PDB file of C-alpha atoms in Angstrom:
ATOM      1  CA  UNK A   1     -17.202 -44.190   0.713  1.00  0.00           C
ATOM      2  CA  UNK A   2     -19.736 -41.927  -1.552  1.00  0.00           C
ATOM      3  CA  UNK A   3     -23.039 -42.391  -2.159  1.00  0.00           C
ATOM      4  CA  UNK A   4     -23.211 -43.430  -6.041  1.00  0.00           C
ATOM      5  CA  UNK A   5     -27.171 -44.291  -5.148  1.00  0.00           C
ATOM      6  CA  UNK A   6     -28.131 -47.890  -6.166  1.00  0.00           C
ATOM      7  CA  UNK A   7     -28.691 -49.362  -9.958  1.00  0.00           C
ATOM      8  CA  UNK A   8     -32.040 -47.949 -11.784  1.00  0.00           C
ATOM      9  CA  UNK A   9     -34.685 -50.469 -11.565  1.00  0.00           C
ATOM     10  CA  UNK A  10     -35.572 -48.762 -15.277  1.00  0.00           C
ATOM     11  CA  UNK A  11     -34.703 -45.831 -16.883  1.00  0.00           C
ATOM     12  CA  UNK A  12     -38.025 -43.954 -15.577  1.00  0.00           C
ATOM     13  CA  UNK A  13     -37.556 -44.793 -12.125  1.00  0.00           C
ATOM     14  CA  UNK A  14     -33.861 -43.701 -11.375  1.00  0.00           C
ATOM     15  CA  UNK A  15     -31.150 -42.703  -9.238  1.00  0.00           C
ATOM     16  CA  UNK A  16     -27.687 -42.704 -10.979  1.00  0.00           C
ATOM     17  CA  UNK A  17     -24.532 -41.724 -10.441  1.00  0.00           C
ATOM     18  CA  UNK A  18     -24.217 -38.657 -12.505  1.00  0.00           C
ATOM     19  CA  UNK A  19     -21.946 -39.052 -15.211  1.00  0.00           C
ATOM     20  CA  UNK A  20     -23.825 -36.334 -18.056  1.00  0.00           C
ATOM     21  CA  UNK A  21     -24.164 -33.237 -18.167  1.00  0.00           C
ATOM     22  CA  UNK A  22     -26.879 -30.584 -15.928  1.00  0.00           C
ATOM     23  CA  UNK A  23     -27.896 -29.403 -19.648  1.00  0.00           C
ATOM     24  CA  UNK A  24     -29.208 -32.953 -20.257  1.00  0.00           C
ATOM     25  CA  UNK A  25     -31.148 -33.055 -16.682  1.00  0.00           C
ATOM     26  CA  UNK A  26     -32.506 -29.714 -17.451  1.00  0.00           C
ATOM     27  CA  UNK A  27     -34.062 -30.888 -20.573  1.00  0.00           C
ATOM     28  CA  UNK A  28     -36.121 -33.644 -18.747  1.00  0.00           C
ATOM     29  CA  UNK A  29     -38.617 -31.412 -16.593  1.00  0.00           C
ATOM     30  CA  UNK A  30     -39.267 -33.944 -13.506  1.00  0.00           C
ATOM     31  CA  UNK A  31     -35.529 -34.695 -13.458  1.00  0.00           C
ATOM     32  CA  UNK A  32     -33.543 -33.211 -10.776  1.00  0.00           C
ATOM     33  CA  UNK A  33     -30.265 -33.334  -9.945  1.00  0.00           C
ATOM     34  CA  UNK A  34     -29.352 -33.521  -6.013  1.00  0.00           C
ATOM     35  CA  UNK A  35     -26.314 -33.326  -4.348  1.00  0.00           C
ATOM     36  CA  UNK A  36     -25.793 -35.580  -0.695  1.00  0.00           C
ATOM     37  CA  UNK A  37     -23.740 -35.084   1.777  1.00  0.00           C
ATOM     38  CA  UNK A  38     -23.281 -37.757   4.479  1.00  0.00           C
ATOM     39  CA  UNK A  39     -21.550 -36.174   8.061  1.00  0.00           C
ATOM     40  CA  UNK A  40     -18.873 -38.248   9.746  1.00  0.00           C
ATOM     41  CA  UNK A  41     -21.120 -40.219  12.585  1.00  0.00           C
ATOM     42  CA  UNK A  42     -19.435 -42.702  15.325  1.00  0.00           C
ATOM     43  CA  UNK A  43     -20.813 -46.164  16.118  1.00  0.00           C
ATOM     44  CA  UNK A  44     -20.266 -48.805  18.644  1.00  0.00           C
ATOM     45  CA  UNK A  45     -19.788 -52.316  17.768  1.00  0.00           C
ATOM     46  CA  UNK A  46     -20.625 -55.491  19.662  1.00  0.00           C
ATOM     47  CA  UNK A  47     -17.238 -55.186  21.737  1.00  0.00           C
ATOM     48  CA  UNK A  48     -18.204 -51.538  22.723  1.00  0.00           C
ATOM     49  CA  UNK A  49     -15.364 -50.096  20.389  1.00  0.00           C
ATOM     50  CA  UNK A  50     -15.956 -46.945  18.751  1.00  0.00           C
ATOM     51  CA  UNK A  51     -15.855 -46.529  15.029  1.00  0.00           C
ATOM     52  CA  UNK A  52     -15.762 -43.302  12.914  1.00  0.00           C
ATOM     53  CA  UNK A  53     -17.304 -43.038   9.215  1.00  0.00           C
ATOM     54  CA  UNK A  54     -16.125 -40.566   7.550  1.00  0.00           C
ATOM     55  CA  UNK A  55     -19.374 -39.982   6.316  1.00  0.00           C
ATOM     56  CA  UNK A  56     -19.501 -39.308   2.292  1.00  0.00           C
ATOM     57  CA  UNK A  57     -20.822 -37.222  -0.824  1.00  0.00           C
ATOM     58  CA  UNK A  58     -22.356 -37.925  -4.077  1.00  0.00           C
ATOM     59  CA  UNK A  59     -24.020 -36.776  -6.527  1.00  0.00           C
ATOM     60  CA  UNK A  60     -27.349 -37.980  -8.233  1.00  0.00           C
ATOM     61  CA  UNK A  61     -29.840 -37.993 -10.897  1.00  0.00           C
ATOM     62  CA  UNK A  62     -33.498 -38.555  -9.723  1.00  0.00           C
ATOM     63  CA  UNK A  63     -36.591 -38.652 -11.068  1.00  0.00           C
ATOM     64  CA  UNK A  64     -39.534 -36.953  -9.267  1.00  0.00           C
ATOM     65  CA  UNK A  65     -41.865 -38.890 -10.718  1.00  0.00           C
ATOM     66  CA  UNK A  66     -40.466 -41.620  -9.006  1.00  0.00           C
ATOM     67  CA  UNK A  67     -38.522 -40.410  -6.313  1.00  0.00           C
ATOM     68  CA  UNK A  68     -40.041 -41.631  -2.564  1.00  0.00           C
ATOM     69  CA  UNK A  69     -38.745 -40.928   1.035  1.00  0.00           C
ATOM     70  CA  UNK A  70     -38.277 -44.554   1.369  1.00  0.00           C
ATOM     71  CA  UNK A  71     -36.307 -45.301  -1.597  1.00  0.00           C
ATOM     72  CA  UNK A  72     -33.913 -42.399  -0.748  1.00  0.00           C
ATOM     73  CA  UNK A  73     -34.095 -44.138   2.775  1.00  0.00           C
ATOM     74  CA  UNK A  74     -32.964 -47.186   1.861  1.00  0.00           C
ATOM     75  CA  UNK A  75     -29.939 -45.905  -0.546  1.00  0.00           C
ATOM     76  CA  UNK A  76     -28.843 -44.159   2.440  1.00  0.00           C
ATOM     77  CA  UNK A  77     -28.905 -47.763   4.359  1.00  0.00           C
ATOM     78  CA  UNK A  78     -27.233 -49.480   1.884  1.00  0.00           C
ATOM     79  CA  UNK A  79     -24.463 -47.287   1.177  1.00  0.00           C
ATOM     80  CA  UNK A  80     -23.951 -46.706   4.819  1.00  0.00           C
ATOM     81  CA  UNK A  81     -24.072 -48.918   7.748  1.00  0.00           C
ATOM     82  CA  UNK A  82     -24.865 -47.042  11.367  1.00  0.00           C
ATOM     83  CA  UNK A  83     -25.633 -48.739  14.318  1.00  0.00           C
ATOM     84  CA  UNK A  84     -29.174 -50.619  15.325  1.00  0.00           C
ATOM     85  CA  UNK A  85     -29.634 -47.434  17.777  1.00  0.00           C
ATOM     86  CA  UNK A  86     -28.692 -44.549  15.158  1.00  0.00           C
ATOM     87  CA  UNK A  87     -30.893 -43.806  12.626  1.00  0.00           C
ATOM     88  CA  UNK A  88     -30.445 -41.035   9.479  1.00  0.00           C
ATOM     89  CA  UNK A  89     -32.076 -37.585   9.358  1.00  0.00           C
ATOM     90  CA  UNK A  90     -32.428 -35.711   6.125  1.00  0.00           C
ATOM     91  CA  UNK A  91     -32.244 -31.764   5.748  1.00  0.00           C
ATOM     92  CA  UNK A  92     -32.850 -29.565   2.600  1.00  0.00           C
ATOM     93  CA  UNK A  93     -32.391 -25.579   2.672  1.00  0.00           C
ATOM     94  CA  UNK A  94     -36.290 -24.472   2.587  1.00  0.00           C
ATOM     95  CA  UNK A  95     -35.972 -21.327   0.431  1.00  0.00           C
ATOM     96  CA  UNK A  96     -39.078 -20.094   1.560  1.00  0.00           C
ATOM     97  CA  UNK A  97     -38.049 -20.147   5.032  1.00  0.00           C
ATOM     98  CA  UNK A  98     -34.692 -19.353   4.873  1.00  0.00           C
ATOM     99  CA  UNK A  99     -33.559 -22.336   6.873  1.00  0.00           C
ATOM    100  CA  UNK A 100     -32.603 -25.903   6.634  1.00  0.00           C
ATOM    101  CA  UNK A 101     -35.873 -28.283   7.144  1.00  0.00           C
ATOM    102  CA  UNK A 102     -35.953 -31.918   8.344  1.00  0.00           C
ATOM    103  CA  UNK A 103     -37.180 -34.272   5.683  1.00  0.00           C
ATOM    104  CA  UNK A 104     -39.590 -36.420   7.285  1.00  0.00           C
ATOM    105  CA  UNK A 105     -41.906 -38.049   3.991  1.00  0.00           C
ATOM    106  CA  UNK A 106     -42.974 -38.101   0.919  1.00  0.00           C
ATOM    107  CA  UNK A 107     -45.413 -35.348   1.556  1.00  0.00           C
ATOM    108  CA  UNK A 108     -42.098 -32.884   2.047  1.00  0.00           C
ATOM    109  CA  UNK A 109     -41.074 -34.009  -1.720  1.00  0.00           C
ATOM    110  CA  UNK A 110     -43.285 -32.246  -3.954  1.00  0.00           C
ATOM    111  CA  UNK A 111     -42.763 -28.915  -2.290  1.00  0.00           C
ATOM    112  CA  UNK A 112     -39.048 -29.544  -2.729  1.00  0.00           C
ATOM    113  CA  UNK A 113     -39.229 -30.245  -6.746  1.00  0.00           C
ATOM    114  CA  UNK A 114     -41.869 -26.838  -7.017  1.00  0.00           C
ATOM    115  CA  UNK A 115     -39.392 -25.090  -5.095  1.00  0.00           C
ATOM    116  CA  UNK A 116     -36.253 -26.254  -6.532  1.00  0.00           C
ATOM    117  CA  UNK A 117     -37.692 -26.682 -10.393  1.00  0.00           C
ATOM    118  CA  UNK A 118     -36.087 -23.536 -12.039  1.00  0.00           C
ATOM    119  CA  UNK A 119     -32.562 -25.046 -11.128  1.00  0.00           C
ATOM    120  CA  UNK A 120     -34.049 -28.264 -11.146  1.00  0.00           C
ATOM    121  CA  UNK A 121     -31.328 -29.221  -8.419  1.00  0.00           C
ATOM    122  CA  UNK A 122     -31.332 -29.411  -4.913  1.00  0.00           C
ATOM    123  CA  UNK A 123     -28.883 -30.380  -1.855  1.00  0.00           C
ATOM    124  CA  UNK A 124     -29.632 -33.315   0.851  1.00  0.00           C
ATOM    125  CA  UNK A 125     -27.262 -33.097   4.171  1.00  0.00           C
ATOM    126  CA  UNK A 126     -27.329 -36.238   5.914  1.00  0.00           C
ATOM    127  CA  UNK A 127     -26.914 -37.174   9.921  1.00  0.00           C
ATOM    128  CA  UNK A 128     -26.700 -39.962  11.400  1.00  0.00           C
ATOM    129  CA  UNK A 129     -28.143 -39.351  15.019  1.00  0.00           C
ATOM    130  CA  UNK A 130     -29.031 -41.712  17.899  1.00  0.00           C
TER     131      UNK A 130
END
């Protein structure tokens, strides 16, 4: 399965598969184009068998204008299903840093699009922890 990222409420507040070119992104300044990566994560069903997901990439088109923690959230939860105990955690290469950073809010995002405007892209990697 990939993450495509759900249907654009509008065309200002958007995550879409990306089908266009980085040259078109690039021309919108609070566009940003962000690569996701999903790890394979196990779960248990009811009848205590285990089941693997091979996890999953995609690729989308966001708008930081519009872009929340929640929103990316709950594209995560309805591409993927994990189990009641598991929940996603989100990490981003801080370039300031030099090391990958937890997510944890929308006060994280606008540090992300001022550090990752020049290439006005960006990559998410995605576990699934209990």
């Amino acid at each position: 399965m990939s993450v495509q990222g759900p249907t654009p409420a509008s065309p200002t507040a958007l995550a879409m598969y990306l089908g266009e070119s980085l040259v078109r992104v690039a021309s919108k300044p609070h566009w940003f184009s962000v690569d996701v990566r999903v790890q394979p994560y196990a779960t248990v069903d009811a009848d205590g068998r285990k089941i693997i997901s091979k996890g999953g990439t995609g690729h989308w088109v966001i708008d930081s204008e519009s872009f929340s923690f929640d929103f990316l959230m709950e594209s995560l939860r309805v591409a993927f299903k994990w189990g009641s105990n598991q929940s996603p955690s989100v990490w981003y290469f801080n370039k300031n840093l030099g090391e990958d950073v937890r997510l944890t809010g929308d006060t994280d995002l606008p540090d992300i699009f001022e550090m990752y405007a020049t290439e006005a892209s960006f990559h998410l990697l995605v576990a699934v922890l209990e």
